[in-house]
mmCIF file of C-alpha atoms and ligand atoms in Angstrom:
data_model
loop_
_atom_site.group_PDB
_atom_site.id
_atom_site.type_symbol
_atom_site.label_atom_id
_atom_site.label_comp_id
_atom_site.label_asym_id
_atom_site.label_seq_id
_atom_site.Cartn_x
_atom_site.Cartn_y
_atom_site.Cartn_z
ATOM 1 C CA UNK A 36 -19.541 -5.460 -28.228
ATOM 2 C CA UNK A 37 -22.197 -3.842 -30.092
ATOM 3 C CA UNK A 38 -24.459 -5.940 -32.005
ATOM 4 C CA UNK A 39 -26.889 -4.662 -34.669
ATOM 5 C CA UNK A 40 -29.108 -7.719 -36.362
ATOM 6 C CA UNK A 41 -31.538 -8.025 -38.489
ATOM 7 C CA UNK A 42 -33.679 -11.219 -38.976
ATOM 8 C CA UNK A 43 -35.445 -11.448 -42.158
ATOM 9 C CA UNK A 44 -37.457 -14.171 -43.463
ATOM 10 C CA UNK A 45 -41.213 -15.196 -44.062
ATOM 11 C CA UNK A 46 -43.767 -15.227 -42.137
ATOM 12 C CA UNK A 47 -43.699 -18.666 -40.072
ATOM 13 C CA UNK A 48 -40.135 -19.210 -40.354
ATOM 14 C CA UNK A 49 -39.548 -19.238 -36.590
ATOM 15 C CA UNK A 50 -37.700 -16.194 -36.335
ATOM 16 C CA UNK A 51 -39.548 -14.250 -33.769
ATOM 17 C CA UNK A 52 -38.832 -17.726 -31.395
ATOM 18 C CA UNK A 53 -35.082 -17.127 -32.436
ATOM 19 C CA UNK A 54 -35.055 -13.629 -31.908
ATOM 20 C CA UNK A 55 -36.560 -13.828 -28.529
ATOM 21 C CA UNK A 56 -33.915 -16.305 -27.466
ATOM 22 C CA UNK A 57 -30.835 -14.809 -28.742
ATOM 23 C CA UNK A 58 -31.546 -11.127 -27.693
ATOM 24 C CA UNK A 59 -32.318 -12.489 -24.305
ATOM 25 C CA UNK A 60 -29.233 -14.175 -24.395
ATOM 26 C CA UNK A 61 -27.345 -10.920 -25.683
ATOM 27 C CA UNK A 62 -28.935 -8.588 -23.104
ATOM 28 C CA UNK A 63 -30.274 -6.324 -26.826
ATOM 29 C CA UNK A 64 -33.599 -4.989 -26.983
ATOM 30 C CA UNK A 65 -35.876 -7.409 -29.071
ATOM 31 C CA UNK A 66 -37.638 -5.241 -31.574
ATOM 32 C CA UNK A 67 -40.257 -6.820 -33.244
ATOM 33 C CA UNK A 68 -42.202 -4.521 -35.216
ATOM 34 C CA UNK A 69 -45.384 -7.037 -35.154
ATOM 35 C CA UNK A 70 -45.261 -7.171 -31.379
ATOM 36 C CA UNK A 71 -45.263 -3.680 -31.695
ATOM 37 C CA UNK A 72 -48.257 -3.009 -33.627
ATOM 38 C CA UNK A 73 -50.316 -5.691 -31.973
ATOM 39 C CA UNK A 74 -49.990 -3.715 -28.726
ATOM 40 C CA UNK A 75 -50.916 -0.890 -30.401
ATOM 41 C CA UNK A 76 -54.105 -2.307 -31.875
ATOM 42 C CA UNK A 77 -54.863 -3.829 -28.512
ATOM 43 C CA UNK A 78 -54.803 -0.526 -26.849
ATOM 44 C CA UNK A 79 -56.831 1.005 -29.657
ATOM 45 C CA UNK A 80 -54.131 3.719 -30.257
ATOM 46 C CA UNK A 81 -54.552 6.010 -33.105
ATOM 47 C CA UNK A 82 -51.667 4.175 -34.845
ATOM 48 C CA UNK A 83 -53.448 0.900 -33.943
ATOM 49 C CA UNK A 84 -56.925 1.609 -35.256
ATOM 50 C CA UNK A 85 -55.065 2.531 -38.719
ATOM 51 C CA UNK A 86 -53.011 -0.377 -38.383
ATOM 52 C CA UNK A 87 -55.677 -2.822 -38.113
ATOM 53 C CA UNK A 88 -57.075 -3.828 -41.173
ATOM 54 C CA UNK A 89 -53.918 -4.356 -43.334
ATOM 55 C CA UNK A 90 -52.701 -6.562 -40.087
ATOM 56 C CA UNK A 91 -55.940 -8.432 -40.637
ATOM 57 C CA UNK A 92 -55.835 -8.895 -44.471
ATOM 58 C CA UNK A 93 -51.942 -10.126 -44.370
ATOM 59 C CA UNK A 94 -51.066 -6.470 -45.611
ATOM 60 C CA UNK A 95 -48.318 -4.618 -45.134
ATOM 61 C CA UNK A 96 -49.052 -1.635 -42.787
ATOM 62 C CA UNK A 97 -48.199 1.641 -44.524
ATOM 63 C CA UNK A 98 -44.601 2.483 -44.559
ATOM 64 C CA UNK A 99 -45.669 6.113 -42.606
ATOM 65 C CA UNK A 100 -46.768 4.425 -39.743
ATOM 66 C CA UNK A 101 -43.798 1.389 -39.362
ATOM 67 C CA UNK A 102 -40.995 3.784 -39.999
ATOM 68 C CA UNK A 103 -42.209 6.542 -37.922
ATOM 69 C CA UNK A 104 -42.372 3.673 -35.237
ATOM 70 C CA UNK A 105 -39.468 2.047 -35.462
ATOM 71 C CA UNK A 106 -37.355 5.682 -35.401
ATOM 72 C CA UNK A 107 -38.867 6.086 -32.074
ATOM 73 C CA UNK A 108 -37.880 2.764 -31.178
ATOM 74 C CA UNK A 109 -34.513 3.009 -31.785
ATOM 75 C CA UNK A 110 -33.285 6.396 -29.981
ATOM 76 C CA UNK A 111 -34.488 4.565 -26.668
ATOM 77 C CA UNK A 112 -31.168 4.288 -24.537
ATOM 78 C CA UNK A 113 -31.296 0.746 -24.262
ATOM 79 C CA UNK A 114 -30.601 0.731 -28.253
ATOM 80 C CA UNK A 115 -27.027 2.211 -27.440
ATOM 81 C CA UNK A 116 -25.564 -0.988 -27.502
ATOM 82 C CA UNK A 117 -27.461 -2.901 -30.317
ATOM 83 C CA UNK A 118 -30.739 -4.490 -31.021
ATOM 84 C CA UNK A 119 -32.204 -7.326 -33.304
ATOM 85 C CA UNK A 120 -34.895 -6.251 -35.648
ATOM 86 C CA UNK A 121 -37.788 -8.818 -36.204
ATOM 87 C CA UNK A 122 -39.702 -7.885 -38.876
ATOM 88 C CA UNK A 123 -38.361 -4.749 -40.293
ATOM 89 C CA UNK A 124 -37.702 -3.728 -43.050
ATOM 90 C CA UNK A 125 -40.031 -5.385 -44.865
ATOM 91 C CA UNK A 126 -39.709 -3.888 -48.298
ATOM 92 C CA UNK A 127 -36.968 -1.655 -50.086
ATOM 93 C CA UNK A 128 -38.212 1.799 -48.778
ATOM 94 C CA UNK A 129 -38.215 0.819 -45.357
ATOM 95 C CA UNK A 130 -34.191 -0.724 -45.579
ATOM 96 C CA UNK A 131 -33.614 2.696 -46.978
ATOM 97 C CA UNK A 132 -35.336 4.386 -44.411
ATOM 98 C CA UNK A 133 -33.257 2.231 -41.708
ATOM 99 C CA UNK A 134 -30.296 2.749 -43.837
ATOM 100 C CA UNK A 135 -30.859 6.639 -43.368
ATOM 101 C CA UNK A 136 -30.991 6.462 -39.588
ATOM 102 C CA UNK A 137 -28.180 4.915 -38.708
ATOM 103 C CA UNK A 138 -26.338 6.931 -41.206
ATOM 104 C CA UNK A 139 -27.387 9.755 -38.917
ATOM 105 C CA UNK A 140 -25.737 8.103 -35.786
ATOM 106 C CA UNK A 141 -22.512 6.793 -37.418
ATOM 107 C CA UNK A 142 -23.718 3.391 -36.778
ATOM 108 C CA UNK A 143 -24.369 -0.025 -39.393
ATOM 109 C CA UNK A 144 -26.101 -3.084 -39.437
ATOM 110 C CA UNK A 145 -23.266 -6.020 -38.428
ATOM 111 C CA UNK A 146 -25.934 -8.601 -40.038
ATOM 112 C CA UNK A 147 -28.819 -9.618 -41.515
ATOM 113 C CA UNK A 148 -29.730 -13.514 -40.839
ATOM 114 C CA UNK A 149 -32.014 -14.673 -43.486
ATOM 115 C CA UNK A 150 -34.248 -17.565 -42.039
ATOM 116 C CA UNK A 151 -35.883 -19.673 -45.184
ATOM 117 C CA UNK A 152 -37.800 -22.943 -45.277
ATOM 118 C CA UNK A 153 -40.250 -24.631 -47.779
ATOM 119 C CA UNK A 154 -43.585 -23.172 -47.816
ATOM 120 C CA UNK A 155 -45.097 -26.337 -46.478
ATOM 121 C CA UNK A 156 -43.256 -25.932 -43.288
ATOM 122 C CA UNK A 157 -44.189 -22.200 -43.414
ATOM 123 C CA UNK A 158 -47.833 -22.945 -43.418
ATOM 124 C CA UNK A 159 -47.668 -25.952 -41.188
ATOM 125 C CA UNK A 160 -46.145 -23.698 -38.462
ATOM 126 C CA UNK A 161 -48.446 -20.960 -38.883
ATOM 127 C CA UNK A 162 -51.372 -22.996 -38.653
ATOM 128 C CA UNK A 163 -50.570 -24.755 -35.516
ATOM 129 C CA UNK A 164 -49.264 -21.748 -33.856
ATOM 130 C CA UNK A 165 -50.838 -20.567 -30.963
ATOM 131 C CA UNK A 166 -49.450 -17.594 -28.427
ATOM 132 C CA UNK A 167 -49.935 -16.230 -25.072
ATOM 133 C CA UNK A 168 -51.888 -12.847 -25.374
ATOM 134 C CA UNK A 169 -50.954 -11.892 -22.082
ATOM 135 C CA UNK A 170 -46.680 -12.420 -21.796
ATOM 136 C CA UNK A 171 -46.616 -13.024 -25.962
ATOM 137 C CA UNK A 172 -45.118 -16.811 -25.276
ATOM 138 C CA UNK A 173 -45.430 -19.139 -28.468
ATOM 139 C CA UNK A 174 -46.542 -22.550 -28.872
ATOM 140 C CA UNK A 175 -46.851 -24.847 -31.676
ATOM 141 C CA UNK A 176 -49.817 -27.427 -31.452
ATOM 142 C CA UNK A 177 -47.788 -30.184 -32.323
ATOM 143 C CA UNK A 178 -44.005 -29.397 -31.699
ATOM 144 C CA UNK A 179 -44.285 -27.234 -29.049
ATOM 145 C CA UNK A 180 -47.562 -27.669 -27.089
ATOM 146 C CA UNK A 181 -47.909 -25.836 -23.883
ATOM 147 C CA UNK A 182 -47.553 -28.328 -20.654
ATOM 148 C CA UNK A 183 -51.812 -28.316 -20.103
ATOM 149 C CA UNK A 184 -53.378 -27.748 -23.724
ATOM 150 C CA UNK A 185 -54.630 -24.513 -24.120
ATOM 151 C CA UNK A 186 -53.071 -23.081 -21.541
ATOM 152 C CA UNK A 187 -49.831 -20.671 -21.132
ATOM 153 C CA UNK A 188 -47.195 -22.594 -19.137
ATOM 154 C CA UNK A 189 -45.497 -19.013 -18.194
ATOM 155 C CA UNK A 190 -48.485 -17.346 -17.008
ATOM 156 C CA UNK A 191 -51.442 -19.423 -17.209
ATOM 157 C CA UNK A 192 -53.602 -17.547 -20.061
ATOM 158 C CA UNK A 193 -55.918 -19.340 -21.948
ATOM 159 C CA UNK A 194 -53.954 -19.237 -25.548
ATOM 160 C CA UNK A 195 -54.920 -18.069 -28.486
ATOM 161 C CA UNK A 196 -54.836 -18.060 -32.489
ATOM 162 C CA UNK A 197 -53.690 -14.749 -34.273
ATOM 163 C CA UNK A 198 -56.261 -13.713 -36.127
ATOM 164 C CA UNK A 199 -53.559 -13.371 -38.925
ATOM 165 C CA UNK A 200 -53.044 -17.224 -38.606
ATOM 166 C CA UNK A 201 -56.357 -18.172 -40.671
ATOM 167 C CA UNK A 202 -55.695 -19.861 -44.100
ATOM 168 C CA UNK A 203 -56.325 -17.093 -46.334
ATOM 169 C CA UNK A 204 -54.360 -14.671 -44.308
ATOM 170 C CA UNK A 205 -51.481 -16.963 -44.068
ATOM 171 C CA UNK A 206 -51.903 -17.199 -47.892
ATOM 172 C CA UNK A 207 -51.733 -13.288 -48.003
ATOM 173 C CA UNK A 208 -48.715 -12.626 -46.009
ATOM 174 C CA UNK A 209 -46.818 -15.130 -48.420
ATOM 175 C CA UNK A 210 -47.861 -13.534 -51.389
ATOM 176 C CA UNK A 211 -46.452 -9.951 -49.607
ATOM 177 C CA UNK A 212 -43.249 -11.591 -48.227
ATOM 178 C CA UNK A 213 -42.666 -12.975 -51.851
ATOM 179 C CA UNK A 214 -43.510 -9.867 -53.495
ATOM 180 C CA UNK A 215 -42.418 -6.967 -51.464
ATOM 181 C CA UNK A 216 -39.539 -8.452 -48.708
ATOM 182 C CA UNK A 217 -37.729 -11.702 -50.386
ATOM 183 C CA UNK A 218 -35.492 -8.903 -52.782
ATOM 184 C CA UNK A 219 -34.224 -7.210 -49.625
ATOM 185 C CA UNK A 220 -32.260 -10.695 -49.093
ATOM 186 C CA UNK A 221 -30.631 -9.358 -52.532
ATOM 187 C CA UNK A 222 -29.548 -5.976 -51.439
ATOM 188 C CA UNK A 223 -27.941 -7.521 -47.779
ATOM 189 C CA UNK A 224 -26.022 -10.285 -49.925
ATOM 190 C CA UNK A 225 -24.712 -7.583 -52.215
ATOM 191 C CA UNK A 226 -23.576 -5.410 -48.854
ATOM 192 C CA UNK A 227 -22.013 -8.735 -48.131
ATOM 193 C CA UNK A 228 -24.147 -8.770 -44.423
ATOM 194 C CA UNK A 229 -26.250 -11.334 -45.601
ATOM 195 C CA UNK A 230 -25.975 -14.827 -43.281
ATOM 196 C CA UNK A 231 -28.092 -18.132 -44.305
ATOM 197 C CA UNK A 232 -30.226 -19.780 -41.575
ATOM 198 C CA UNK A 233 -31.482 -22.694 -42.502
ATOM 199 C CA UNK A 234 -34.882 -22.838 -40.897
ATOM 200 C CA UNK A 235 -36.275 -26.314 -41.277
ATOM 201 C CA UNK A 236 -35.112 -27.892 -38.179
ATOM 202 C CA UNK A 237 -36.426 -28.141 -34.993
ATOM 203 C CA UNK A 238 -35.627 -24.780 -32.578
ATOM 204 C CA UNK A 239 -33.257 -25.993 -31.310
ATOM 205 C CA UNK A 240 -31.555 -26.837 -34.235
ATOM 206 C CA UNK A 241 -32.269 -23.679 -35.745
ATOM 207 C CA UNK A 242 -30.462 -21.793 -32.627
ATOM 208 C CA UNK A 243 -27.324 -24.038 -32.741
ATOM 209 C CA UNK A 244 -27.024 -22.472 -36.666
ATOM 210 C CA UNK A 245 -27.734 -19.173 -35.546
ATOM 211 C CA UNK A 246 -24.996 -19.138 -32.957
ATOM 212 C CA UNK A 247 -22.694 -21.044 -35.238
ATOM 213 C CA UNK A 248 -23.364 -18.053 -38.071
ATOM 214 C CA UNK A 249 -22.784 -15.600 -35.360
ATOM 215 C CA UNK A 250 -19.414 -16.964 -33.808
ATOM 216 C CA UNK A 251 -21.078 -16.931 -30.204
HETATM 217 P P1 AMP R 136 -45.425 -10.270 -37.891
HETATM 218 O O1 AMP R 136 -45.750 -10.464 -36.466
HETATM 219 O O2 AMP R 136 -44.015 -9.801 -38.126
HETATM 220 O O3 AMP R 136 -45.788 -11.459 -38.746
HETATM 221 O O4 AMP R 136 -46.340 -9.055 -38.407
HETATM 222 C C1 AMP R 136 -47.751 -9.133 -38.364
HETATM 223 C C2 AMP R 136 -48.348 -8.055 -39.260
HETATM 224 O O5 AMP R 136 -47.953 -6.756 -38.789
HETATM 225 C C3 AMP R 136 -47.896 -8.089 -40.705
HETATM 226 O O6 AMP R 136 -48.640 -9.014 -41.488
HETATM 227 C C4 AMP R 136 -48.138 -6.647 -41.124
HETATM 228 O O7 AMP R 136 -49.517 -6.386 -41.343
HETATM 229 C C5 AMP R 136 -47.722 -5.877 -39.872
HETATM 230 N N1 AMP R 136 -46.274 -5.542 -39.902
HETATM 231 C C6 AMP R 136 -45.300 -5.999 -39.081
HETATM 232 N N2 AMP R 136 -44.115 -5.471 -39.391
HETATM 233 C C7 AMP R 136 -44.323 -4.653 -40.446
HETATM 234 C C8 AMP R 136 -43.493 -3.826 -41.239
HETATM 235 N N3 AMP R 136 -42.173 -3.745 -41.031
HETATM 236 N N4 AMP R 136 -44.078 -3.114 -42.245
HETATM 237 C C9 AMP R 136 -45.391 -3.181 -42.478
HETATM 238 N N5 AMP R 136 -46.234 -3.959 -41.784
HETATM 239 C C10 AMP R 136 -45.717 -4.684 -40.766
#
Protein backbone atom coordinates (compact mmCIF):
# COMPACT_ATOMS: atom_id res chain seq x y z
CA UNK A 1 0.00 0.00 0.00
CA UNK A 2 1.14 3.39 -0.57
CA UNK A 3 1.97 5.42 2.33
CA UNK A 4 2.48 9.21 2.26
CA UNK A 5 3.40 10.73 6.00
CA UNK A 6 4.22 13.59 7.29
CA UNK A 7 5.76 14.09 10.81
CA UNK A 8 5.44 17.44 12.20
CA UNK A 9 6.41 18.66 15.48
CA UNK A 10 9.20 20.80 17.26
CA UNK A 11 12.39 20.64 17.21
CA UNK A 12 13.52 17.88 19.89
CA UNK A 13 10.42 16.03 19.87
CA UNK A 14 12.04 12.76 18.77
CA UNK A 15 10.62 12.56 15.50
CA UNK A 16 13.57 12.16 13.28
CA UNK A 17 14.34 8.80 15.80
CA UNK A 18 10.64 7.81 14.87
CA UNK A 19 10.88 8.51 11.41
CA UNK A 20 14.02 6.60 10.94
CA UNK A 21 12.45 3.57 12.53
CA UNK A 22 9.17 3.41 10.94
CA UNK A 23 10.30 4.15 7.29
CA UNK A 24 12.85 1.47 7.79
CA UNK A 25 10.26 -0.65 8.88
CA UNK A 26 7.95 0.41 5.82
CA UNK A 27 10.68 -0.02 3.18
CA UNK A 28 9.69 4.34 2.28
CA UNK A 29 12.34 6.66 1.64
CA UNK A 30 13.08 8.73 4.89
CA UNK A 31 13.12 12.33 3.82
CA UNK A 32 14.37 14.52 6.22
CA UNK A 33 14.86 17.84 4.92
CA UNK A 34 17.55 18.68 7.83
CA UNK A 35 19.57 15.61 6.91
CA UNK A 36 19.36 16.99 3.69
CA UNK A 37 20.75 20.31 4.10
CA UNK A 38 23.41 19.25 6.54
CA UNK A 39 24.93 17.17 3.73
CA UNK A 40 24.74 19.88 1.67
CA UNK A 41 26.57 22.28 3.96
CA UNK A 42 29.09 19.56 4.62
CA UNK A 43 29.94 19.29 1.03
CA UNK A 44 30.03 23.06 0.69
CA UNK A 45 27.43 22.97 -2.18
CA UNK A 46 26.16 26.16 -3.50
CA UNK A 47 22.82 25.39 -1.78
CA UNK A 48 24.83 24.58 1.38
CA UNK A 49 26.97 27.69 1.66
CA UNK A 50 23.48 29.71 1.41
CA UNK A 51 22.00 27.41 3.72
CA UNK A 52 24.38 27.83 6.42
CA UNK A 53 23.84 30.65 8.45
CA UNK A 54 20.02 30.49 8.99
CA UNK A 55 20.85 26.59 9.99
CA UNK A 56 23.25 28.14 12.46
CA UNK A 57 21.02 30.94 13.93
CA UNK A 58 17.86 28.39 14.40
CA UNK A 59 16.40 30.07 11.12
CA UNK A 60 14.37 28.83 8.77
CA UNK A 61 16.27 28.34 5.43
CA UNK A 62 14.55 30.31 2.65
CA UNK A 63 11.54 28.69 1.25
CA UNK A 64 13.49 28.90 -2.54
CA UNK A 65 16.02 26.70 -1.53
CA UNK A 66 13.80 23.84 0.73
CA UNK A 67 11.10 23.62 -1.85
CA UNK A 68 13.24 23.53 -4.82
CA UNK A 69 14.90 20.59 -2.80
CA UNK A 70 12.39 18.69 -1.70
CA UNK A 71 10.63 18.69 -5.52
CA UNK A 72 13.74 17.02 -6.55
CA UNK A 73 13.46 14.73 -3.82
CA UNK A 74 10.33 13.49 -4.47
CA UNK A 75 10.29 12.51 -8.38
CA UNK A 76 13.16 9.97 -7.34
CA UNK A 77 11.60 6.44 -8.23
CA UNK A 78 11.90 5.16 -4.93
CA UNK A 79 9.09 7.90 -3.95
CA UNK A 80 6.57 5.84 -6.19
CA UNK A 81 5.35 4.08 -3.39
CA UNK A 82 5.37 6.68 -0.49
CA UNK A 83 7.71 8.46 1.77
CA UNK A 84 7.67 10.12 5.33
CA UNK A 85 8.58 13.73 5.41
CA UNK A 86 10.69 14.88 8.50
CA UNK A 87 10.77 18.29 8.67
CA UNK A 88 8.84 19.70 5.86
CA UNK A 89 6.74 21.83 5.53
CA UNK A 90 7.67 23.96 7.99
CA UNK A 91 5.46 26.96 7.45
CA UNK A 92 2.17 27.62 5.35
CA UNK A 93 3.90 28.37 1.94
CA UNK A 94 5.82 25.37 1.94
CA UNK A 95 2.38 22.91 2.77
CA UNK A 96 1.08 24.80 -0.19
CA UNK A 97 3.93 24.25 -2.19
CA UNK A 98 3.74 20.33 -1.25
CA UNK A 99 0.09 20.59 -1.67
CA UNK A 100 0.78 21.77 -5.38
CA UNK A 101 3.01 18.83 -6.22
CA UNK A 102 1.19 16.15 -5.48
CA UNK A 103 -1.76 17.77 -7.02
CA UNK A 104 0.36 17.45 -10.14
CA UNK A 105 0.77 13.58 -9.71
CA UNK A 106 -2.81 12.72 -8.58
CA UNK A 107 -1.41 11.77 -5.33
CA UNK A 108 -2.30 13.06 -1.27
CA UNK A 109 -0.86 13.03 1.93
CA UNK A 110 -2.62 9.79 3.95
CA UNK A 111 -1.28 11.64 7.29
CA UNK A 112 0.29 14.00 9.15
CA UNK A 113 1.47 12.70 12.81
CA UNK A 114 1.89 15.62 15.03
CA UNK A 115 4.58 14.74 17.75
CA UNK A 116 4.20 17.40 20.89
CA UNK A 117 5.77 17.44 24.34
CA UNK A 118 6.41 20.16 27.04
CA UNK A 119 9.14 22.43 26.24
CA UNK A 120 11.18 21.17 29.14
CA UNK A 121 11.43 17.82 27.57
CA UNK A 122 12.10 19.62 24.23
CA UNK A 123 15.12 21.32 25.56
CA UNK A 124 16.26 18.52 27.77
CA UNK A 125 16.50 16.30 24.64
CA UNK A 126 18.15 18.74 22.56
CA UNK A 127 20.72 19.46 24.92
CA UNK A 128 21.83 16.01 25.60
CA UNK A 129 21.65 14.99 22.07
CA UNK A 130 24.56 13.94 20.44
CA UNK A 131 24.80 12.18 16.69
CA UNK A 132 27.06 10.25 14.57
CA UNK A 133 28.48 12.61 11.79
CA UNK A 134 29.54 9.85 9.83
CA UNK A 135 26.16 7.18 9.51
CA UNK A 136 23.78 10.21 11.21
CA UNK A 137 22.96 7.66 14.35
CA UNK A 138 21.46 9.57 17.47
CA UNK A 139 22.19 9.38 21.00
CA UNK A 140 20.90 11.00 24.00
CA UNK A 141 23.51 11.57 26.89
CA UNK A 142 21.37 10.29 29.39
CA UNK A 143 18.57 8.04 27.82
CA UNK A 144 20.27 6.81 25.10
CA UNK A 145 24.08 6.88 25.54
CA UNK A 146 26.15 5.14 22.99
CA UNK A 147 27.68 1.62 24.41
CA UNK A 148 31.52 3.47 24.98
CA UNK A 149 30.79 7.32 25.70
CA UNK A 150 31.57 9.34 22.96
CA UNK A 151 31.71 6.95 20.64
CA UNK A 152 29.23 5.68 17.68
CA UNK A 153 28.18 2.09 18.51
CA UNK A 154 27.26 1.61 14.57
CA UNK A 155 30.38 2.81 13.18
CA UNK A 156 32.74 3.87 15.71
CA UNK A 157 32.92 7.86 15.09
CA UNK A 158 33.80 9.99 17.70
CA UNK A 159 30.16 11.79 18.24
CA UNK A 160 29.30 14.98 18.10
CA UNK A 161 26.99 18.07 19.17
CA UNK A 162 25.01 19.93 16.32
CA UNK A 163 26.09 23.08 16.29
CA UNK A 164 22.28 23.94 16.26
CA UNK A 165 22.07 22.18 19.74
CA UNK A 166 23.67 25.25 21.77
CA UNK A 167 21.22 27.04 24.18
CA UNK A 168 20.47 30.01 22.28
CA UNK A 169 19.95 28.16 19.10
CA UNK A 170 17.72 25.70 20.71
CA UNK A 171 15.93 28.84 22.04
CA UNK A 172 15.69 30.10 18.34
CA UNK A 173 14.30 27.15 16.65
CA UNK A 174 11.40 27.22 19.35
CA UNK A 175 10.59 30.61 18.83
CA UNK A 176 10.38 29.62 14.71
CA UNK A 177 8.52 26.30 15.34
CA UNK A 178 6.02 28.38 17.53
CA UNK A 179 5.77 31.12 15.18
CA UNK A 180 5.97 29.89 11.70
CA UNK A 181 5.14 25.72 11.86
CA UNK A 182 2.73 25.02 15.08
CA UNK A 183 -0.49 26.60 12.70
CA UNK A 184 0.21 24.00 10.01
CA UNK A 185 -1.08 21.42 12.83
CA UNK A 186 -4.37 23.67 12.22
CA UNK A 187 -4.69 23.33 8.53
CA UNK A 188 -3.96 19.11 8.72
CA UNK A 189 -6.72 18.88 11.59
CA UNK A 190 -9.12 20.84 9.43
CA UNK A 191 -8.20 18.31 6.27
CA UNK A 192 -9.06 15.84 8.95
CA UNK A 193 -5.21 14.06 8.34
CA UNK A 194 -4.10 15.28 11.45
CA UNK A 195 -3.00 12.19 14.07
CA UNK A 196 -1.78 13.06 17.85
CA UNK A 197 1.53 11.52 19.03
CA UNK A 198 2.08 11.98 22.26
CA UNK A 199 5.80 12.49 22.54
CA UNK A 200 6.78 12.41 26.18
CA UNK A 201 7.56 8.86 26.63
CA UNK A 202 10.44 6.98 26.22
CA UNK A 203 11.09 5.75 22.25
CA UNK A 204 9.85 3.10 22.64
CA UNK A 205 6.81 4.21 23.94
CA UNK A 206 6.53 6.79 21.49
CA UNK A 207 6.75 4.00 18.54
CA UNK A 208 4.11 1.69 20.16
CA UNK A 209 1.65 5.11 19.69
CA UNK A 210 2.83 5.67 16.39
CA UNK A 211 2.01 2.20 15.18
CA UNK A 212 -1.15 2.15 17.20
CA UNK A 213 -2.21 5.68 15.26
CA UNK A 214 -1.20 4.04 12.10
CA UNK A 215 -3.11 0.59 12.39
CA UNK A 216 0.28 -1.33 11.66
P1 LIG B 1 16.09 19.80 11.64
O1 LIG B 1 17.16 18.79 11.50
O2 LIG B 1 14.78 19.38 11.02
O3 LIG B 1 15.92 20.28 13.07
O4 LIG B 1 16.55 21.08 10.79
C1 LIG B 1 17.74 21.77 11.10
C2 LIG B 1 17.72 23.14 10.42
O5 LIG B 1 17.65 22.98 9.00
C3 LIG B 1 16.54 24.02 10.77
O6 LIG B 1 16.73 24.73 11.99
C4 LIG B 1 16.49 24.94 9.56
O7 LIG B 1 17.51 25.93 9.61
C5 LIG B 1 16.84 23.99 8.42
N1 LIG B 1 15.62 23.35 7.86
C6 LIG B 1 15.28 22.04 7.90
N2 LIG B 1 14.12 21.82 7.28
C7 LIG B 1 13.69 23.02 6.83
C8 LIG B 1 12.55 23.47 6.12
N3 LIG B 1 11.57 22.63 5.76
N4 LIG B 1 12.46 24.80 5.82
C9 LIG B 1 13.42 25.66 6.18
N5 LIG B 1 14.52 25.31 6.87
C10 LIG B 1 14.67 24.00 7.19
Amino acid sequence: MDLRLIFLGPPGVGKGTQAKRLAADKGIPHISTGDILRTEVEAHSELGNRAKQYMDDGKLVPDDLVVDMVAKRLVQPDCNRGYLLDGFPRNTAQAAALEGKLAQSANQTDKVLYFSAPDEILIKRLSGRRVCPACGANYHLETMPPKTPGVCDKCGTELIQRPDDSPQTIKNRLEVYKAQTHQLTQQYASAELLVNVDSTGTVDEIADAVARCLEL
